[in-house]
Amino acid sequence: MASTGDTVENLPVEEARGGVTEIEQGARDSTDEMRHYLSSNFASLRDEIHKEITSRDVMLQKLEESVTRLSEDIAPVKDYVTAEMEEEDDDSSSSSSGSPEDSAPQDGDQETEEERNNRALNRCVDVMMSLTEIRKNNEEKTKIVRGFYEKIYEASPLTSLMLTFLERNRGVKVLVDCDSSYIHNLVKRLVSLDGAKCTGTFFRTFADFFECKVYLGGKAGKYSLWEGDKTVYKNHDPEVSLAQSLAQMVIHLIFKTRGCPYACNDEMHEKLYEKIEQEELQKKNTSGVCMDDLIKDALSMKTPLGREVSLISVVPAMLVKYGSKKGMSILQREIPFLTFFFMQRVIPKMRN
């Protein structure tokens, strides 16, 4: 492996205090409400599948029925989440003039909600920076990389929860090259999710599950690629790529299945997720279907493993790319089943 340069100095980190932050509580409340709303249907479906599955053919039939039922449930969930996002925006706009009576005291003064959130953000980002190595580091590069983590944390309660999970586990190493959009200066050779041996010049980011390392080409800019019969130009936003790779690593740490969002012995959710992935792949191959580049890129992976790992990590990446409200709206419009699966399976595990 190539040298990764200087290491970011470990920053002093404030110890986590009792209770949870407002942002964590917001993520917890949102997912609890959604799970409560859909729990009876989902639980009965799970019990029905367990009782009636006797062969692979029967299982696939039941999974098709489950996707149909989820489709019927998505519409009210979409309305609920939209209302929650609007309420969140209203709360943010009024936080500066809100009453501090529920704030925690600090050094004899009342700490406002905004101050608590900023303190939680800074604590989390400090930890992530202590886990990060920047090639040929300097003050400017440190500021740039810190900005990546701040954007991810502030994008959505779900993405802040993802970083909080990494803050508490502290088992991941992040390596960043701010001088390139690719990772070839950080690592020479890799095996892709599709099983192909590649050099670092093929990747702008990569999550190495075996080494528990995330590599990132931290230089933003445009790049070109060949799609069909034409050249297409796209933007490389390092914070979006970093969010996607960190999400893959978090899911790997939770489920221990190389980035797939189900446990190795959870056959029901494995088959359900495979069915969702196949539904999205069919939509991608249907002419006239609108689909974001992040989703298309994930579905363009050549193997089922590559598609499954890439696709589930699109959810936090989209929230960082577009922001909480717009990102969730696009997710529910373009990949509603996947979004529901992420809320039901991944978010509760991150919280725990």
PDB file of N, CA, C and O in Angstrom, residues 137-187:
ATOM      1  N   ASN A 137      -0.734  16.196   4.749  1.00  0.00           N
ATOM      2  CA  ASN A 137      -1.681  17.051   5.463  1.00  0.00           C
ATOM      3  C   ASN A 137      -1.139  18.447   5.711  1.00  0.00           C
ATOM      4  O   ASN A 137       0.072  18.654   5.878  1.00  0.00           O
ATOM      5  N   ASN A 138      -2.055  19.417   5.729  1.00  0.00           N
ATOM      6  CA  ASN A 138      -1.750  20.780   6.167  1.00  0.00           C
ATOM      7  C   ASN A 138      -3.039  21.377   6.723  1.00  0.00           C
ATOM      8  O   ASN A 138      -4.097  20.732   6.744  1.00  0.00           O
ATOM      9  N   GLU A 139      -2.971  22.621   7.161  1.00  0.00           N
ATOM     10  CA  GLU A 139      -4.125  23.246   7.802  1.00  0.00           C
ATOM     11  C   GLU A 139      -5.317  23.355   6.854  1.00  0.00           C
ATOM     12  O   GLU A 139      -6.463  23.130   7.256  1.00  0.00           O
ATOM     13  N   GLU A 140      -5.043  23.694   5.590  1.00  0.00           N
ATOM     14  CA  GLU A 140      -6.134  23.846   4.623  1.00  0.00           C
ATOM     15  C   GLU A 140      -6.848  22.521   4.378  1.00  0.00           C
ATOM     16  O   GLU A 140      -8.085  22.462   4.338  1.00  0.00           O
ATOM     17  N   LYS A 141      -6.073  21.437   4.240  1.00  0.00           N
ATOM     18  CA  LYS A 141      -6.677  20.127   3.989  1.00  0.00           C
ATOM     19  C   LYS A 141      -7.465  19.643   5.201  1.00  0.00           C
ATOM     20  O   LYS A 141      -8.527  19.027   5.056  1.00  0.00           O
ATOM     21  N   THR A 142      -6.940  19.929   6.391  1.00  0.00           N
ATOM     22  CA  THR A 142      -7.671  19.559   7.604  1.00  0.00           C
ATOM     23  C   THR A 142      -9.033  20.252   7.636  1.00  0.00           C
ATOM     24  O   THR A 142     -10.051  19.638   7.982  1.00  0.00           O
ATOM     25  N   LYS A 143      -9.063  21.517   7.253  1.00  0.00           N
ATOM     26  CA  LYS A 143     -10.316  22.271   7.228  1.00  0.00           C
ATOM     27  C   LYS A 143     -11.282  21.681   6.199  1.00  0.00           C
ATOM     28  O   LYS A 143     -12.501  21.588   6.447  1.00  0.00           O
ATOM     29  N   ILE A 144     -10.763  21.276   5.043  1.00  0.00           N
ATOM     30  CA  ILE A 144     -11.607  20.707   3.992  1.00  0.00           C
ATOM     31  C   ILE A 144     -12.243  19.408   4.465  1.00  0.00           C
ATOM     32  O   ILE A 144     -13.453  19.193   4.323  1.00  0.00           O
ATOM     33  N   VAL A 145     -11.435  18.531   5.035  1.00  0.00           N
ATOM     34  CA  VAL A 145     -11.949  17.226   5.461  1.00  0.00           C
ATOM     35  C   VAL A 145     -12.922  17.382   6.628  1.00  0.00           C
ATOM     36  O   VAL A 145     -13.957  16.703   6.688  1.00  0.00           O
ATOM     37  N   ARG A 146     -12.605  18.290   7.532  1.00  0.00           N
ATOM     38  CA  ARG A 146     -13.544  18.556   8.627  1.00  0.00           C
ATOM     39  C   ARG A 146     -14.898  19.010   8.067  1.00  0.00           C
ATOM     40  O   ARG A 146     -15.953  18.639   8.578  1.00  0.00           O
ATOM     41  N   GLY A 147     -14.843  19.795   6.997  1.00  0.00           N
ATOM     42  CA  GLY A 147     -16.074  20.251   6.358  1.00  0.00           C
ATOM     43  C   GLY A 147     -16.894  19.104   5.799  1.00  0.00           C
ATOM     44  O   GLY A 147     -18.135  19.155   5.809  1.00  0.00           O
ATOM     45  N   PHE A 148     -16.219  18.052   5.302  1.00  0.00           N
ATOM     46  CA  PHE A 148     -16.954  16.874   4.816  1.00  0.00           C
ATOM     47  C   PHE A 148     -17.810  16.289   5.928  1.00  0.00           C
ATOM     48  O   PHE A 148     -19.001  16.009   5.743  1.00  0.00           O
ATOM     49  N   TYR A 149     -17.189  16.082   7.086  1.00  0.00           N
ATOM     50  CA  TYR A 149     -17.910  15.474   8.207  1.00  0.00           C
ATOM     51  C   TYR A 149     -19.031  16.388   8.710  1.00  0.00           C
ATOM     52  O   TYR A 149     -20.120  15.909   9.066  1.00  0.00           O
ATOM     53  N   GLU A 150     -18.791  17.684   8.718  1.00  0.00           N
ATOM     54  CA  GLU A 150     -19.824  18.613   9.170  1.00  0.00           C
ATOM     55  C   GLU A 150     -21.031  18.582   8.233  1.00  0.00           C
ATOM     56  O   GLU A 150     -22.187  18.602   8.679  1.00  0.00           O
ATOM     57  N   LYS A 151     -20.770  18.514   6.928  1.00  0.00           N
ATOM     58  CA  LYS A 151     -21.876  18.453   5.966  1.00  0.00           C
ATOM     59  C   LYS A 151     -22.676  17.171   6.131  1.00  0.00           C
ATOM     60  O   LYS A 151     -23.916  17.183   6.045  1.00  0.00           O
ATOM     61  N   ILE A 152     -21.993  16.062   6.353  1.00  0.00           N
ATOM     62  CA  ILE A 152     -22.694  14.795   6.548  1.00  0.00           C
ATOM     63  C   ILE A 152     -23.533  14.847   7.818  1.00  0.00           C
ATOM     64  O   ILE A 152     -24.702  14.435   7.832  1.00  0.00           O
ATOM     65  N   TYR A 153     -22.958  15.361   8.892  1.00  0.00           N
ATOM     66  CA  TYR A 153     -23.669  15.406  10.169  1.00  0.00           C
ATOM     67  C   TYR A 153     -24.905  16.302  10.083  1.00  0.00           C
ATOM     68  O   TYR A 153     -25.979  15.956  10.600  1.00  0.00           O
ATOM     69  N   GLU A 154     -24.762  17.448   9.430  1.00  0.00           N
ATOM     70  CA  GLU A 154     -25.838  18.426   9.398  1.00  0.00           C
ATOM     71  C   GLU A 154     -26.883  18.134   8.328  1.00  0.00           C
ATOM     72  O   GLU A 154     -27.947  18.756   8.327  1.00  0.00           O
ATOM     73  N   ALA A 155     -26.615  17.189   7.425  1.00  0.00           N
ATOM     74  CA  ALA A 155     -27.536  16.944   6.312  1.00  0.00           C
ATOM     75  C   ALA A 155     -28.882  16.433   6.786  1.00  0.00           C
ATOM     76  O   ALA A 155     -29.925  16.832   6.261  1.00  0.00           O
ATOM     77  N   SER A 156     -28.894  15.551   7.787  1.00  0.00           N
ATOM     78  CA  SER A 156     -30.131  14.898   8.196  1.00  0.00           C
ATOM     79  C   SER A 156     -29.932  14.229   9.549  1.00  0.00           C
ATOM     80  O   SER A 156     -28.810  13.848   9.900  1.00  0.00           O
ATOM     81  N   PRO A 157     -31.001  14.065  10.334  1.00  0.00           N
ATOM     82  CA  PRO A 157     -30.882  13.271  11.570  1.00  0.00           C
ATOM     83  C   PRO A 157     -30.395  11.848  11.312  1.00  0.00           C
ATOM     84  O   PRO A 157     -29.732  11.264  12.164  1.00  0.00           O
ATOM     85  N   LEU A 158     -30.700  11.295  10.148  1.00  0.00           N
ATOM     86  CA  LEU A 158     -30.258   9.940   9.847  1.00  0.00           C
ATOM     87  C   LEU A 158     -28.760   9.882   9.600  1.00  0.00           C
ATOM     88  O   LEU A 158     -28.085   8.940  10.026  1.00  0.00           O
ATOM     89  N   THR A 159     -28.208  10.873   8.900  1.00  0.00           N
ATOM     90  CA  THR A 159     -26.770  10.871   8.641  1.00  0.00           C
ATOM     91  C   THR A 159     -25.977  11.248   9.893  1.00  0.00           C
ATOM     92  O   THR A 159     -24.858  10.763  10.088  1.00  0.00           O
ATOM     93  N   SER A 160     -26.548  12.107  10.734  1.00  0.00           N
ATOM     94  CA  SER A 160     -25.862  12.412  11.997  1.00  0.00           C
ATOM     95  C   SER A 160     -25.833  11.179  12.889  1.00  0.00           C
ATOM     96  O   SER A 160     -24.851  10.925  13.606  1.00  0.00           O
ATOM     97  N   LEU A 161     -26.889  10.378  12.839  1.00  0.00           N
ATOM     98  CA  LEU A 161     -26.926   9.141  13.609  1.00  0.00           C
ATOM     99  C   LEU A 161     -25.857   8.170  13.117  1.00  0.00           C
ATOM    100  O   LEU A 161     -25.224   7.464  13.908  1.00  0.00           O
ATOM    101  N   MET A 162     -25.629   8.149  11.817  1.00  0.00           N
ATOM    102  CA  MET A 162     -24.592   7.293  11.235  1.00  0.00           C
ATOM    103  C   MET A 162     -23.208   7.678  11.765  1.00  0.00           C
ATOM    104  O   MET A 162     -22.411   6.817  12.166  1.00  0.00           O
ATOM    105  N   LEU A 163     -22.896   8.967  11.787  1.00  0.00           N
ATOM    106  CA  LEU A 163     -21.609   9.412  12.317  1.00  0.00           C
ATOM    107  C   LEU A 163     -21.520   9.173  13.815  1.00  0.00           C
ATOM    108  O   LEU A 163     -20.445   8.848  14.336  1.00  0.00           O
ATOM    109  N   THR A 164     -22.632   9.332  14.527  1.00  0.00           N
ATOM    110  CA  THR A 164     -22.641   9.072  15.966  1.00  0.00           C
ATOM    111  C   THR A 164     -22.338   7.602  16.244  1.00  0.00           C
ATOM    112  O   THR A 164     -21.633   7.277  17.208  1.00  0.00           O
ATOM    113  N   PHE A 165     -22.842   6.713  15.406  1.00  0.00           N
ATOM    114  CA  PHE A 165     -22.519   5.288  15.534  1.00  0.00           C
ATOM    115  C   PHE A 165     -21.012   5.072  15.412  1.00  0.00           C
ATOM    116  O   PHE A 165     -20.404   4.353  16.220  1.00  0.00           O
ATOM    117  N   LEU A 166     -20.379   5.704  14.416  1.00  0.00           N
ATOM    118  CA  LEU A 166     -18.938   5.566  14.226  1.00  0.00           C
ATOM    119  C   LEU A 166     -18.159   6.238  15.354  1.00  0.00           C
ATOM    120  O   LEU A 166     -17.099   5.755  15.758  1.00  0.00           O
ATOM    121  N   GLU A 167     -18.700   7.344  15.855  1.00  0.00           N
ATOM    122  CA  GLU A 167     -18.064   8.029  16.982  1.00  0.00           C
ATOM    123  C   GLU A 167     -17.966   7.106  18.193  1.00  0.00           C
ATOM    124  O   GLU A 167     -16.949   7.076  18.901  1.00  0.00           O
ATOM    125  N   ARG A 168     -19.005   6.343  18.436  1.00  0.00           N
ATOM    126  CA  ARG A 168     -19.049   5.488  19.620  1.00  0.00           C
ATOM    127  C   ARG A 168     -18.279   4.191  19.420  1.00  0.00           C
ATOM    128  O   ARG A 168     -17.771   3.620  20.386  1.00  0.00           O
ATOM    129  N   ASN A 169     -18.189   3.709  18.187  1.00  0.00           N
ATOM    130  CA  ASN A 169     -17.473   2.458  17.932  1.00  0.00           C
ATOM    131  C   ASN A 169     -15.976   2.675  17.707  1.00  0.00           C
ATOM    132  O   ASN A 169     -15.161   1.891  18.168  1.00  0.00           O
ATOM    133  N   ARG A 170     -15.627   3.692  16.960  1.00  0.00           N
ATOM    134  CA  ARG A 170     -14.236   4.125  16.752  1.00  0.00           C
ATOM    135  C   ARG A 170     -13.333   3.030  16.195  1.00  0.00           C
ATOM    136  O   ARG A 170     -12.135   2.998  16.477  1.00  0.00           O
ATOM    137  N   GLY A 171     -13.889   2.131  15.394  1.00  0.00           N
ATOM    138  CA  GLY A 171     -13.066   1.062  14.842  1.00  0.00           C
ATOM    139  C   GLY A 171     -12.681   1.261  13.396  1.00  0.00           C
ATOM    140  O   GLY A 171     -12.002   0.422  12.816  1.00  0.00           O
ATOM    141  N   VAL A 172     -13.102   2.373  12.794  1.00  0.00           N
ATOM    142  CA  VAL A 172     -12.880   2.612  11.367  1.00  0.00           C
ATOM    143  C   VAL A 172     -11.747   3.609  11.168  1.00  0.00           C
ATOM    144  O   VAL A 172     -11.611   4.569  11.936  1.00  0.00           O
ATOM    145  N   LYS A 173     -10.934   3.386  10.143  1.00  0.00           N
ATOM    146  CA  LYS A 173      -9.894   4.331   9.743  1.00  0.00           C
ATOM    147  C   LYS A 173     -10.272   4.925   8.401  1.00  0.00           C
ATOM    148  O   LYS A 173     -10.644   4.194   7.469  1.00  0.00           O
ATOM    149  N   VAL A 174     -10.213   6.254   8.286  1.00  0.00           N
ATOM    150  CA  VAL A 174     -10.552   6.947   7.045  1.00  0.00           C
ATOM    151  C   VAL A 174      -9.287   7.581   6.482  1.00  0.00           C
ATOM    152  O   VAL A 174      -8.581   8.295   7.204  1.00  0.00           O
ATOM    153  N   LEU A 175      -8.982   7.305   5.221  1.00  0.00           N
ATOM    154  CA  LEU A 175      -7.800   7.855   4.562  1.00  0.00           C
ATOM    155  C   LEU A 175      -8.247   8.721   3.399  1.00  0.00           C
ATOM    156  O   LEU A 175      -9.039   8.280   2.558  1.00  0.00           O
ATOM    157  N   VAL A 176      -7.744   9.958   3.349  1.00  0.00           N
ATOM    158  CA  VAL A 176      -8.214  10.942   2.376  1.00  0.00           C
ATOM    159  C   VAL A 176      -7.030  11.540   1.616  1.00  0.00           C
ATOM    160  O   VAL A 176      -6.005  11.882   2.216  1.00  0.00           O
ATOM    161  N   ASP A 177      -7.193  11.667   0.311  1.00  0.00           N
ATOM    162  CA  ASP A 177      -6.228  12.372  -0.540  1.00  0.00           C
ATOM    163  C   ASP A 177      -6.919  13.593  -1.118  1.00  0.00           C
ATOM    164  O   ASP A 177      -7.744  13.476  -2.029  1.00  0.00           O
ATOM    165  N   CYS A 178      -6.600  14.767  -0.584  1.00  0.00           N
ATOM    166  CA  CYS A 178      -7.249  16.003  -1.033  1.00  0.00           C
ATOM    167  C   CYS A 178      -6.678  16.512  -2.355  1.00  0.00           C
ATOM    168  O   CYS A 178      -7.199  17.481  -2.914  1.00  0.00           O
ATOM    169  N   ASP A 179      -5.627  15.878  -2.860  1.00  0.00           N
ATOM    170  CA  ASP A 179      -5.002  16.323  -4.104  1.00  0.00           C
ATOM    171  C   ASP A 179      -5.516  15.562  -5.321  1.00  0.00           C
ATOM    172  O   ASP A 179      -5.089  15.837  -6.448  1.00  0.00           O
ATOM    173  N   SER A 180      -6.402  14.615  -5.128  1.00  0.00           N
ATOM    174  CA  SER A 180      -6.896  13.804  -6.236  1.00  0.00           C
ATOM    175  C   SER A 180      -8.355  13.421  -6.002  1.00  0.00           C
ATOM    176  O   SER A 180      -8.802  13.321  -4.860  1.00  0.00           O
ATOM    177  N   SER A 181      -9.063  13.200  -7.102  1.00  0.00           N
ATOM    178  CA  SER A 181     -10.437  12.697  -7.018  1.00  0.00           C
ATOM    179  C   SER A 181     -10.462  11.181  -6.917  1.00  0.00           C
ATOM    180  O   SER A 181     -11.528  10.586  -6.730  1.00  0.00           O
ATOM    181  N   TYR A 182      -9.295  10.544  -7.057  1.00  0.00           N
ATOM    182  CA  TYR A 182      -9.191   9.093  -7.011  1.00  0.00           C
ATOM    183  C   TYR A 182      -8.314   8.685  -5.820  1.00  0.00           C
ATOM    184  O   TYR A 182      -7.665   9.512  -5.189  1.00  0.00           O
ATOM    185  N   ILE A 183      -8.286   7.383  -5.546  1.00  0.00           N
ATOM    186  CA  ILE A 183      -7.613   6.912  -4.326  1.00  0.00           C
ATOM    187  C   ILE A 183      -6.308   6.175  -4.621  1.00  0.00           C
ATOM    188  O   ILE A 183      -5.755   5.510  -3.738  1.00  0.00           O
ATOM    189  N   HIS A 184      -5.760   6.320  -5.840  1.00  0.00           N
ATOM    190  CA  HIS A 184      -4.575   5.547  -6.218  1.00  0.00           C
ATOM    191  C   HIS A 184      -3.341   5.937  -5.400  1.00  0.00           C
ATOM    192  O   HIS A 184      -2.397   5.135  -5.307  1.00  0.00           O
ATOM    193  N   ASN A 185      -3.296   7.125  -4.843  1.00  0.00           N
ATOM    194  CA  ASN A 185      -2.167   7.510  -3.988  1.00  0.00           C
ATOM    195  C   ASN A 185      -2.280   6.929  -2.580  1.00  0.00           C
ATOM    196  O   ASN A 185      -1.317   6.977  -1.802  1.00  0.00           O
ATOM    197  N   LEU A 186      -3.443   6.411  -2.250  1.00  0.00           N
ATOM    198  CA  LEU A 186      -3.680   5.849  -0.917  1.00  0.00           C
ATOM    199  C   LEU A 186      -3.543   4.333  -0.898  1.00  0.00           C
ATOM    200  O   LEU A 186      -3.092   3.745   0.083  1.00  0.00           O
ATOM    201  N   VAL A 187      -3.965   3.687  -1.977  1.00  0.00           N
ATOM    202  CA  VAL A 187      -3.913   2.230  -2.060  1.00  0.00           C
ATOM    203  C   VAL A 187      -3.733   1.848  -3.530  1.00  0.00           C
ATOM    204  O   VAL A 187      -4.353   2.449  -4.412  1.00  0.00           O
TER     205      VAL A 187
END
